[in-house]
PDB file of N, CA and C in Angstrom:
ATOM      1  N   SER A  24       0.863  -1.136  -0.039  1.00 44.00           N
ATOM      2  CA  SER A  24      -0.043   0.040  -0.013  1.00 44.00           C
ATOM      3  C   SER A  24       0.889   1.251  -0.006  1.00 44.00           C
ATOM      4  N   THR A  25       0.498   2.187  -0.772  1.00 57.00           N
ATOM      5  CA  THR A  25       1.299   3.453  -0.784  1.00 57.00           C
ATOM      6  C   THR A  25       0.423   4.602  -0.306  1.00 57.00           C
ATOM      7  N   ALA A  26       1.092   5.612   0.166  1.00 59.00           N
ATOM      8  CA  ALA A  26       0.326   6.738   0.780  1.00 59.00           C
ATOM      9  C   ALA A  26       0.521   7.972  -0.146  1.00 59.00           C
ATOM     10  N   LEU A  27      -0.570   8.667  -0.390  1.00 62.00           N
ATOM     11  CA  LEU A  27      -0.492   9.908  -1.003  1.00 62.00           C
ATOM     12  C   LEU A  27      -0.788  10.962   0.079  1.00 62.00           C
ATOM     13  N   GLU A  28       0.148  11.871   0.229  1.00 61.00           N
ATOM     14  CA  GLU A  28       0.000  12.913   1.236  1.00 61.00           C
ATOM     15  C   GLU A  28      -0.853  14.012   0.633  1.00 61.00           C
ATOM     16  N   PRO A  29      -1.485  14.805   1.452  1.00 59.00           N
ATOM     17  CA  PRO A  29      -2.267  15.924   0.938  1.00 59.00           C
ATOM     18  C   PRO A  29      -1.481  16.911   0.119  1.00 59.00           C
ATOM     19  N   PRO A  30      -2.084  17.658  -0.752  1.00 55.00           N
ATOM     20  CA  PRO A  30      -1.252  18.660  -1.487  1.00 55.00           C
ATOM     21  C   PRO A  30      -0.555  19.613  -0.573  1.00 55.00           C
ATOM     22  N   LEU A  31       0.573  20.213  -1.023  1.00 59.00           N
ATOM     23  CA  LEU A  31       1.373  21.103  -0.213  1.00 59.00           C
ATOM     24  C   LEU A  31       0.607  22.397   0.132  1.00 59.00           C
ATOM     25  N   ALA A  32      -0.286  22.867  -0.709  1.00 66.00           N
ATOM     26  CA  ALA A  32      -1.127  24.052  -0.458  1.00 66.00           C
ATOM     27  C   ALA A  32      -2.393  23.797  -1.239  1.00 66.00           C
ATOM     28  N   SER A  33      -3.443  24.555  -0.854  1.00 69.00           N
ATOM     29  CA  SER A  33      -4.723  24.235  -1.410  1.00 69.00           C
ATOM     30  C   SER A  33      -4.793  24.454  -2.970  1.00 69.00           C
ATOM     31  N   ASP A  34      -3.960  25.300  -3.538  1.00 74.00           N
ATOM     32  CA  ASP A  34      -3.926  25.484  -4.983  1.00 74.00           C
ATOM     33  C   ASP A  34      -2.809  24.672  -5.634  1.00 74.00           C
ATOM     34  N   CYS A  35      -2.089  23.926  -4.856  1.00 83.00           N
ATOM     35  CA  CYS A  35      -0.913  23.142  -5.403  1.00 83.00           C
ATOM     36  C   CYS A  35      -1.406  22.004  -6.221  1.00 83.00           C
ATOM     37  N   GLU A  36      -0.741  21.742  -7.283  1.00 89.00           N
ATOM     38  CA  GLU A  36      -1.140  20.644  -8.189  1.00 89.00           C
ATOM     39  C   GLU A  36      -0.166  19.488  -8.023  1.00 89.00           C
ATOM     40  N   SER A  37       0.558  19.408  -6.930  1.00 92.00           N
ATOM     41  CA  SER A  37       1.422  18.298  -6.622  1.00 92.00           C
ATOM     42  C   SER A  37       1.071  17.597  -5.281  1.00 92.00           C
ATOM     43  N   VAL A  38       1.394  16.357  -5.229  1.00 93.00           N
ATOM     44  CA  VAL A  38       1.254  15.605  -3.960  1.00 93.00           C
ATOM     45  C   VAL A  38       2.644  14.958  -3.622  1.00 93.00           C
ATOM     46  N   ILE A  39       2.845  14.613  -2.364  1.00 95.00           N
ATOM     47  CA  ILE A  39       3.939  13.850  -1.944  1.00 95.00           C
ATOM     48  C   ILE A  39       3.485  12.381  -1.841  1.00 95.00           C
ATOM     49  N   TRP A  40       4.214  11.584  -2.509  1.00 96.00           N
ATOM     50  CA  TRP A  40       3.890  10.091  -2.476  1.00 96.00           C
ATOM     51  C   TRP A  40       4.944   9.438  -1.773  1.00 96.00           C
ATOM     52  N   VAL A  41       4.671   8.534  -0.842  1.00 96.00           N
ATOM     53  CA  VAL A  41       5.625   7.902  -0.025  1.00 96.00           C
ATOM     54  C   VAL A  41       5.625   6.403  -0.506  1.00 96.00           C
ATOM     55  N   PRO A  42       6.687   5.968  -1.302  1.00 96.00           N
ATOM     56  CA  PRO A  42       6.717   4.539  -1.688  1.00 96.00           C
ATOM     57  C   PRO A  42       6.934   3.681  -0.440  1.00 96.00           C
ATOM     58  N   LYS A  43       6.204   2.576  -0.417  1.00 94.00           N
ATOM     59  CA  LYS A  43       6.298   1.765   0.831  1.00 94.00           C
ATOM     60  C   LYS A  43       7.228   0.589   0.653  1.00 94.00           C
ATOM     61  N   ASN A  44       7.700   0.224  -0.522  1.00 96.00           N
ATOM     62  CA  ASN A  44       8.556  -0.860  -0.637  1.00 96.00           C
ATOM     63  C   ASN A  44       9.538  -0.796  -1.882  1.00 96.00           C
ATOM     64  N   ARG A  45      10.408  -1.651  -2.031  1.00 97.00           N
ATOM     65  CA  ARG A  45      11.341  -1.574  -3.178  1.00 97.00           C
ATOM     66  C   ARG A  45      10.629  -1.685  -4.499  1.00 97.00           C
ATOM     67  N   SER A  46       9.620  -2.499  -4.517  1.00 97.00           N
ATOM     68  CA  SER A  46       8.902  -2.622  -5.788  1.00 97.00           C
ATOM     69  C   SER A  46       8.261  -1.292  -6.249  1.00 97.00           C
ATOM     70  N   ASP A  47       7.838  -0.457  -5.365  1.00 97.00           N
ATOM     71  CA  ASP A  47       7.260   0.763  -5.633  1.00 97.00           C
ATOM     72  C   ASP A  47       8.365   1.644  -6.306  1.00 97.00           C
ATOM     73  N   TRP A  48       9.559   1.608  -5.765  1.00 98.00           N
ATOM     74  CA  TRP A  48      10.691   2.377  -6.370  1.00 98.00           C
ATOM     75  C   TRP A  48      11.082   1.786  -7.748  1.00 98.00           C
ATOM     76  N   GLU A  49      11.168   0.484  -7.806  1.00 97.00           N
ATOM     77  CA  GLU A  49      11.528  -0.192  -9.102  1.00 97.00           C
ATOM     78  C   GLU A  49      10.617   0.241 -10.190  1.00 97.00           C
ATOM     79  N   ASP A  50       9.372   0.345  -9.918  1.00 97.00           N
ATOM     80  CA  ASP A  50       8.384   0.723 -10.972  1.00 97.00           C
ATOM     81  C   ASP A  50       8.605   2.133 -11.490  1.00 97.00           C
ATOM     82  N   CYS A  51       9.476   2.924 -10.818  1.00 97.00           N
ATOM     83  CA  CYS A  51       9.683   4.350 -11.224  1.00 97.00           C
ATOM     84  C   CYS A  51      11.002   4.577 -11.688  1.00 97.00           C
ATOM     85  N   ILE A  52      11.911   3.664 -11.942  1.00 98.00           N
ATOM     86  CA  ILE A  52      13.235   3.826 -12.386  1.00 98.00           C
ATOM     87  C   ILE A  52      13.365   4.696 -13.543  1.00 98.00           C
ATOM     88  N   ASP A  53      12.669   4.357 -14.617  1.00 98.00           N
ATOM     89  CA  ASP A  53      12.751   5.147 -15.850  1.00 98.00           C
ATOM     90  C   ASP A  53      12.322   6.567 -15.673  1.00 98.00           C
ATOM     91  N   GLU A  54      11.283   6.783 -14.885  1.00 98.00           N
ATOM     92  CA  GLU A  54      10.870   8.149 -14.603  1.00 98.00           C
ATOM     93  C   GLU A  54      11.915   8.980 -13.820  1.00 98.00           C
ATOM     94  N   MET A  55      12.553   8.262 -12.835  1.00 98.00           N
ATOM     95  CA  MET A  55      13.570   8.955 -12.066  1.00 98.00           C
ATOM     96  C   MET A  55      14.781   9.408 -12.973  1.00 98.00           C
ATOM     97  N   VAL A  56      15.190   8.492 -13.803  1.00 98.00           N
ATOM     98  CA  VAL A  56      16.339   8.814 -14.754  1.00 98.00           C
ATOM     99  C   VAL A  56      15.899   9.988 -15.706  1.00 98.00           C
ATOM    100  N   ALA A  57      14.652   9.983 -16.134  1.00 97.00           N
ATOM    101  CA  ALA A  57      14.157  10.960 -17.049  1.00 97.00           C
ATOM    102  C   ALA A  57      14.073  12.362 -16.290  1.00 97.00           C
ATOM    103  N   VAL A  58      13.655  12.371 -15.089  1.00 97.00           N
ATOM    104  CA  VAL A  58      13.660  13.631 -14.350  1.00 97.00           C
ATOM    105  C   VAL A  58      15.025  14.228 -14.081  1.00 97.00           C
ATOM    106  N   CYS A  59      15.924  13.401 -13.783  1.00 97.00           N
ATOM    107  CA  CYS A  59      17.276  13.831 -13.563  1.00 97.00           C
ATOM    108  C   CYS A  59      17.949  14.373 -14.884  1.00 97.00           C
ATOM    109  N   THR A  60      17.687  13.613 -15.913  1.00 97.00           N
ATOM    110  CA  THR A  60      18.274  13.968 -17.307  1.00 97.00           C
ATOM    111  C   THR A  60      17.632  15.318 -17.756  1.00 97.00           C
ATOM    112  N   ALA A  61      16.333  15.516 -17.568  1.00 97.00           N
ATOM    113  CA  ALA A  61      15.714  16.672 -18.017  1.00 97.00           C
ATOM    114  C   ALA A  61      16.226  17.869 -17.194  1.00 97.00           C
ATOM    115  N   ALA A  62      16.417  17.718 -15.960  1.00 96.00           N
ATOM    116  CA  ALA A  62      16.912  18.802 -15.141  1.00 96.00           C
ATOM    117  C   ALA A  62      18.291  19.171 -15.554  1.00 96.00           C
ATOM    118  N   GLU A  63      19.157  18.241 -15.772  1.00 95.00           N
ATOM    119  CA  GLU A  63      20.532  18.534 -16.229  1.00 95.00           C
ATOM    120  C   GLU A  63      20.573  19.146 -17.553  1.00 95.00           C
ATOM    121  N   TRP A  64      19.654  18.687 -18.457  1.00 95.00           N
ATOM    122  CA  TRP A  64      19.600  19.247 -19.808  1.00 95.00           C
ATOM    123  C   TRP A  64      19.242  20.762 -19.770  1.00 95.00           C
ATOM    124  N   HIS A  65      18.298  21.053 -18.932  1.00 94.00           N
ATOM    125  CA  HIS A  65      17.888  22.497 -18.855  1.00 94.00           C
ATOM    126  C   HIS A  65      19.068  23.327 -18.210  1.00 94.00           C
ATOM    127  N   ARG A  66      19.809  22.739 -17.272  1.00 93.00           N
ATOM    128  CA  ARG A  66      20.935  23.497 -16.709  1.00 93.00           C
ATOM    129  C   ARG A  66      21.976  23.628 -17.771  1.00 93.00           C
ATOM    130  N   TYR A  67      22.197  22.603 -18.573  1.00 93.00           N
ATOM    131  CA  TYR A  67      23.289  22.599 -19.655  1.00 93.00           C
ATOM    132  C   TYR A  67      22.945  23.752 -20.606  1.00 93.00           C
ATOM    133  N   LYS A  68      21.604  23.696 -21.073  1.00 92.00           N
ATOM    134  CA  LYS A  68      21.203  24.696 -22.064  1.00 92.00           C
ATOM    135  C   LYS A  68      21.266  26.158 -21.510  1.00 92.00           C
ATOM    136  N   ALA A  69      20.869  26.367 -20.223  1.00 92.00           N
ATOM    137  CA  ALA A  69      20.892  27.677 -19.622  1.00 92.00           C
ATOM    138  C   ALA A  69      22.307  28.151 -19.438  1.00 92.00           C
ATOM    139  N   LYS A  70      23.243  27.273 -19.140  1.00 90.00           N
ATOM    140  CA  LYS A  70      24.658  27.689 -18.965  1.00 90.00           C
ATOM    141  C   LYS A  70      25.229  28.138 -20.315  1.00 90.00           C
ATOM    142  N   ALA A  71      24.859  27.432 -21.374  1.00 89.00           N
ATOM    143  CA  ALA A  71      25.269  27.785 -22.711  1.00 89.00           C
ATOM    144  C   ALA A  71      24.675  29.153 -23.169  1.00 89.00           C
ATOM    145  N   ARG A  72      23.512  29.432 -22.727  1.00 88.00           N
ATOM    146  CA  ARG A  72      22.834  30.695 -23.074  1.00 88.00           C
ATOM    147  C   ARG A  72      23.421  31.837 -22.287  1.00 88.00           C
ATOM    148  N   ILE A  73      23.792  31.634 -21.053  1.00 91.00           N
ATOM    149  CA  ILE A  73      24.283  32.627 -20.181  1.00 91.00           C
ATOM    150  C   ILE A  73      25.745  32.917 -20.520  1.00 91.00           C
ATOM    151  N   THR A  74      26.580  31.922 -20.647  1.00 90.00           N
ATOM    152  CA  THR A  74      28.037  32.132 -21.018  1.00 90.00           C
ATOM    153  C   THR A  74      28.265  32.471 -22.483  1.00 90.00           C
ATOM    154  N   LYS A  75      27.321  32.107 -23.337  1.00 86.00           N
ATOM    155  CA  LYS A  75      27.484  32.293 -24.819  1.00 86.00           C
ATOM    156  C   LYS A  75      28.683  31.532 -25.318  1.00 86.00           C
ATOM    157  N   LYS A  76      29.071  30.479 -24.634  1.00 82.00           N
ATOM    158  CA  LYS A  76      30.169  29.598 -25.086  1.00 82.00           C
ATOM    159  C   LYS A  76      29.614  28.239 -25.414  1.00 82.00           C
ATOM    160  N   LYS A  77      30.329  27.611 -26.319  1.00 81.00           N
ATOM    161  CA  LYS A  77      29.952  26.267 -26.732  1.00 81.00           C
ATOM    162  C   LYS A  77      30.290  25.295 -25.507  1.00 81.00           C
ATOM    163  N   GLN A  78      29.285  24.541 -25.112  1.00 81.00           N
ATOM    164  CA  GLN A  78      29.408  23.557 -24.079  1.00 81.00           C
ATOM    165  C   GLN A  78      29.971  22.227 -24.601  1.00 81.00           C
ATOM    166  N   GLY A  79      30.567  21.505 -23.682  1.00 89.00           N
ATOM    167  CA  GLY A  79      31.043  20.151 -24.145  1.00 89.00           C
ATOM    168  C   GLY A  79      29.827  19.337 -24.394  1.00 89.00           C
ATOM    169  N   ASP A  80      30.045  18.089 -24.683  1.00 91.00           N
ATOM    170  CA  ASP A  80      29.011  17.139 -24.944  1.00 91.00           C
ATOM    171  C   ASP A  80      28.124  16.973 -23.670  1.00 91.00           C
ATOM    172  N   PHE A  81      26.796  16.777 -23.931  1.00 93.00           N
ATOM    173  CA  PHE A  81      25.832  16.519 -22.816  1.00 93.00           C
ATOM    174  C   PHE A  81      25.989  15.124 -22.364  1.00 93.00           C
ATOM    175  N   HIS A  82      26.014  14.983 -21.044  1.00 93.00           N
ATOM    176  CA  HIS A  82      26.065  13.614 -20.457  1.00 93.00           C
ATOM    177  C   HIS A  82      25.039  13.537 -19.343  1.00 93.00           C
ATOM    178  N   PRO A  83      24.094  12.554 -19.509  1.00 93.00           N
ATOM    179  CA  PRO A  83      23.114  12.451 -18.370  1.00 93.00           C
ATOM    180  C   PRO A  83      23.809  12.241 -17.075  1.00 93.00           C
ATOM    181  N   PRO A  84      23.222  12.824 -16.027  1.00 93.00           N
ATOM    182  CA  PRO A  84      23.919  12.915 -14.729  1.00 93.00           C
ATOM    183  C   PRO A  84      23.822  11.622 -13.887  1.00 93.00           C
ATOM    184  N   ILE A  85      22.874  10.743 -14.226  1.00 95.00           N
ATOM    185  CA  ILE A  85      22.658   9.513 -13.475  1.00 95.00           C
ATOM    186  C   ILE A  85      22.181   8.435 -14.362  1.00 95.00           C
ATOM    187  N   SER A  86      22.639   7.187 -14.067  1.00 96.00           N
ATOM    188  CA  SER A  86      22.253   6.115 -14.932  1.00 96.00           C
ATOM    189  C   SER A  86      21.169   5.209 -14.285  1.00 96.00           C
ATOM    190  N   ARG A  87      20.506   4.484 -15.129  1.00 97.00           N
ATOM    191  CA  ARG A  87      19.476   3.572 -14.675  1.00 97.00           C
ATOM    192  C   ARG A  87      20.156   2.587 -13.784  1.00 97.00           C
ATOM    193  N   ILE A  88      21.346   2.079 -14.124  1.00 97.00           N
ATOM    194  CA  ILE A  88      22.087   1.033 -13.319  1.00 97.00           C
ATOM    195  C   ILE A  88      22.305   1.618 -11.921  1.00 97.00           C
ATOM    196  N   TYR A  89      22.742   2.828 -11.833  1.00 97.00           N
ATOM    197  CA  TYR A  89      23.043   3.400 -10.536  1.00 97.00           C
ATOM    198  C   TYR A  89      21.818   3.434  -9.638  1.00 97.00           C
ATOM    199  N   ILE A  90      20.691   3.925 -10.132  1.00 98.00           N
ATOM    200  CA  ILE A  90      19.510   4.008  -9.370  1.00 98.00           C
ATOM    201  C   ILE A  90      19.004   2.596  -9.014  1.00 98.00           C
ATOM    202  N   ARG A  91      19.093   1.634  -9.902  1.00 97.00           N
ATOM    203  CA  ARG A  91      18.739   0.273  -9.657  1.00 97.00           C
ATOM    204  C   ARG A  91      19.637  -0.352  -8.519  1.00 97.00           C
ATOM    205  N   ASP A  92      20.901  -0.044  -8.552  1.00 97.00           N
ATOM    206  CA  ASP A  92      21.816  -0.483  -7.417  1.00 97.00           C
ATOM    207  C   ASP A  92      21.367   0.068  -6.112  1.00 97.00           C
ATOM    208  N   ARG A  93      21.006   1.383  -6.112  1.00 97.00           N
ATOM    209  CA  ARG A  93      20.621   2.045  -4.818  1.00 97.00           C
ATOM    210  C   ARG A  93      19.360   1.326  -4.291  1.00 97.00           C
ATOM    211  N   ILE A  94      18.410   0.993  -5.165  1.00 98.00           N
ATOM    212  CA  ILE A  94      17.186   0.384  -4.739  1.00 98.00           C
ATOM    213  C   ILE A  94      17.543  -1.015  -4.224  1.00 98.00           C
ATOM    214  N   ASP A  95      18.376  -1.770  -4.883  1.00 97.00           N
ATOM    215  CA  ASP A  95      18.759  -3.102  -4.466  1.00 97.00           C
ATOM    216  C   ASP A  95      19.603  -3.137  -3.199  1.00 97.00           C
ATOM    217  N   ILE A  96      20.506  -2.204  -3.007  1.00 97.00           N
ATOM    218  CA  ILE A  96      21.528  -2.324  -1.951  1.00 97.00           C
ATOM    219  C   ILE A  96      21.176  -1.486  -0.741  1.00 97.00           C
ATOM    220  N   ASP A  97      20.737  -0.230  -0.888  1.00 97.00           N
ATOM    221  CA  ASP A  97      20.469   0.624   0.268  1.00 97.00           C
ATOM    222  C   ASP A  97      19.483   0.030   1.196  1.00 97.00           C
ATOM    223  N   ASP A  98      19.853   0.013   2.513  1.00 96.00           N
ATOM    224  CA  ASP A  98      19.035  -0.594   3.508  1.00 96.00           C
ATOM    225  C   ASP A  98      19.263   0.242   4.850  1.00 96.00           C
ATOM    226  N   PRO A  99      18.320   0.803   5.348  1.00 96.00           N
ATOM    227  CA  PRO A  99      16.918   0.931   4.917  1.00 96.00           C
ATOM    228  C   PRO A  99      16.875   1.903   3.737  1.00 96.00           C
ATOM    229  N   LEU A 100      15.811   1.766   2.923  1.00 97.00           N
ATOM    230  CA  LEU A 100      15.573   2.587   1.820  1.00 97.00           C
ATOM    231  C   LEU A 100      14.267   3.405   2.122  1.00 97.00           C
ATOM    232  N   ARG A 101      14.489   4.682   2.181  1.00 97.00           N
ATOM    233  CA  ARG A 101      13.337   5.661   2.480  1.00 97.00           C
ATOM    234  C   ARG A 101      13.295   6.721   1.374  1.00 97.00           C
ATOM    235  N   GLY A 102      12.177   7.379   1.258  1.00 97.00           N
ATOM    236  CA  GLY A 102      12.124   8.511   0.361  1.00 97.00           C
ATOM    237  C   GLY A 102      10.768   8.992   0.122  1.00 97.00           C
ATOM    238  N   TYR A 103      10.718   9.903  -0.858  1.00 97.00           N
ATOM    239  CA  TYR A 103       9.477  10.599  -1.233  1.00 97.00           C
ATOM    240  C   TYR A 103       9.526  10.909  -2.665  1.00 97.00           C
ATOM    241  N   GLN A 104       8.373  11.013  -3.337  1.00 97.00           N
ATOM    242  CA  GLN A 104       8.270  11.362  -4.661  1.00 97.00           C
ATOM    243  C   GLN A 104       7.248  12.513  -4.726  1.00 97.00           C
ATOM    244  N   ILE A 105       7.522  13.463  -5.477  1.00 96.00           N
ATOM    245  CA  ILE A 105       6.567  14.567  -5.738  1.00 96.00           C
ATOM    246  C   ILE A 105       5.929  14.225  -7.146  1.00 96.00           C
ATOM    247  N   ARG A 106       4.616  14.090  -7.134  1.00 96.00           N
ATOM    248  CA  ARG A 106       3.849  13.757  -8.276  1.00 96.00           C
ATOM    249  C   ARG A 106       2.737  14.760  -8.565  1.00 96.00           C
ATOM    250  N   HIS A 107       2.409  14.870  -9.907  1.00 94.00           N
ATOM    251  CA  HIS A 107       1.296  15.695 -10.199  1.00 94.00           C
ATOM    252  C   HIS A 107      -0.001  15.094  -9.658  1.00 94.00           C
ATOM    253  N   LYS A 108      -0.821  15.932  -9.003  1.00 91.00           N
ATOM    254  CA  LYS A 108      -1.991  15.455  -8.302  1.00 91.00           C
ATOM    255  C   LYS A 108      -2.972  14.700  -9.264  1.00 91.00           C
ATOM    256  N   THR A 109      -3.169  15.161 -10.448  1.00 92.00           N
ATOM    257  CA  THR A 109      -4.151  14.449 -11.281  1.00 92.00           C
ATOM    258  C   THR A 109      -3.489  13.637 -12.377  1.00 92.00           C
ATOM    259  N   GLY A 110      -2.391  14.119 -12.936  1.00 94.00           N
ATOM    260  CA  GLY A 110      -1.752  13.424 -13.958  1.00 94.00           C
ATOM    261  C   GLY A 110      -0.818  12.243 -13.488  1.00 94.00           C
ATOM    262  N   GLY A 111      -0.335  12.378 -12.291  1.00 94.00           N
ATOM    263  CA  GLY A 111       0.447  11.400 -11.702  1.00 94.00           C
ATOM    264  C   GLY A 111       1.952  11.279 -12.047  1.00 94.00           C
ATOM    265  N   TRP A 112       2.320  12.143 -13.000  1.00 95.00           N
ATOM    266  CA  TRP A 112       3.715  12.065 -13.441  1.00 95.00           C
ATOM    267  C   TRP A 112       4.744  12.540 -12.341  1.00 95.00           C
ATOM    268  N   LEU A 113       5.912  11.979 -12.424  1.00 97.00           N
ATOM    269  CA  LEU A 113       6.951  12.315 -11.460  1.00 97.00           C
ATOM    270  C   LEU A 113       7.482  13.753 -11.746  1.00 97.00           C
ATOM    271  N   GLN A 114       7.604  14.540 -10.660  1.00 96.00           N
ATOM    272  CA  GLN A 114       8.140  15.874 -10.738  1.00 96.00           C
ATOM    273  C   GLN A 114       9.481  15.988 -10.036  1.00 96.00           C
ATOM    274  N   GLY A 115       9.705  15.079  -9.074  1.00 97.00           N
ATOM    275  CA  GLY A 115      10.973  15.118  -8.232  1.00 97.00           C
ATOM    276  C   GLY A 115      10.939  13.954  -7.317  1.00 97.00           C
ATOM    277  N   PHE A 116      12.148  13.665  -6.725  1.00 98.00           N
ATOM    278  CA  PHE A 116      12.159  12.550  -5.728  1.00 98.00           C
ATOM    279  C   PHE A 116      13.441  12.732  -4.835  1.00 98.00           C
ATOM    280  N   VAL A 117      13.330  12.066  -3.685  1.00 97.00           N
ATOM    281  CA  VAL A 117      14.421  12.032  -2.707  1.00 97.00           C
ATOM    282  C   VAL A 117      14.486  10.565  -2.304  1.00 97.00           C
ATOM    283  N   MET A 118      15.612   9.919  -2.433  1.00 97.00           N
ATOM    284  CA  MET A 118      15.831   8.601  -1.848  1.00 97.00           C
ATOM    285  C   MET A 118      16.965   8.697  -0.812  1.00 97.00           C
ATOM    286  N   MET A 119      16.841   8.053   0.351  1.00 97.00           N
ATOM    287  CA  MET A 119      17.831   8.137   1.392  1.00 97.00           C
ATOM    288  C   MET A 119      17.974   6.892   2.132  1.00 97.00           C
ATOM    289  N   THR A 120      19.151   6.676   2.748  1.00 95.00           N
ATOM    290  CA  THR A 120      19.384   5.619   3.571  1.00 95.00           C
ATOM    291  C   THR A 120      20.407   6.088   4.719  1.00 95.00           C
ATOM    292  N   THR A 121      20.676   5.224   5.635  1.00 92.00           N
ATOM    293  CA  THR A 121      21.582   5.550   6.677  1.00 92.00           C
ATOM    294  C   THR A 121      22.970   5.114   6.422  1.00 92.00           C
TER     295      THR A 121
END
């Protein structure tokens, strides 16, 4: 069972989702990689626009294998996901362990 926390504010279109087990995290690996890659891509493009210099090649910041390893190895595994309230798509996440 997973928990959806109430929205952060009455007009907020996001909810905090608390994955309850490793399977919940595993189901989201591709989304987590995509969110990290999109964020880095926007930073990469903004830096090029600001500095007006050619940037080196773009490299995604995190791999599917790395996230998979964290899910398999980290114990305990805790975290949160920010998801769109009605669409359900991933907007951000935090995974942590001790």
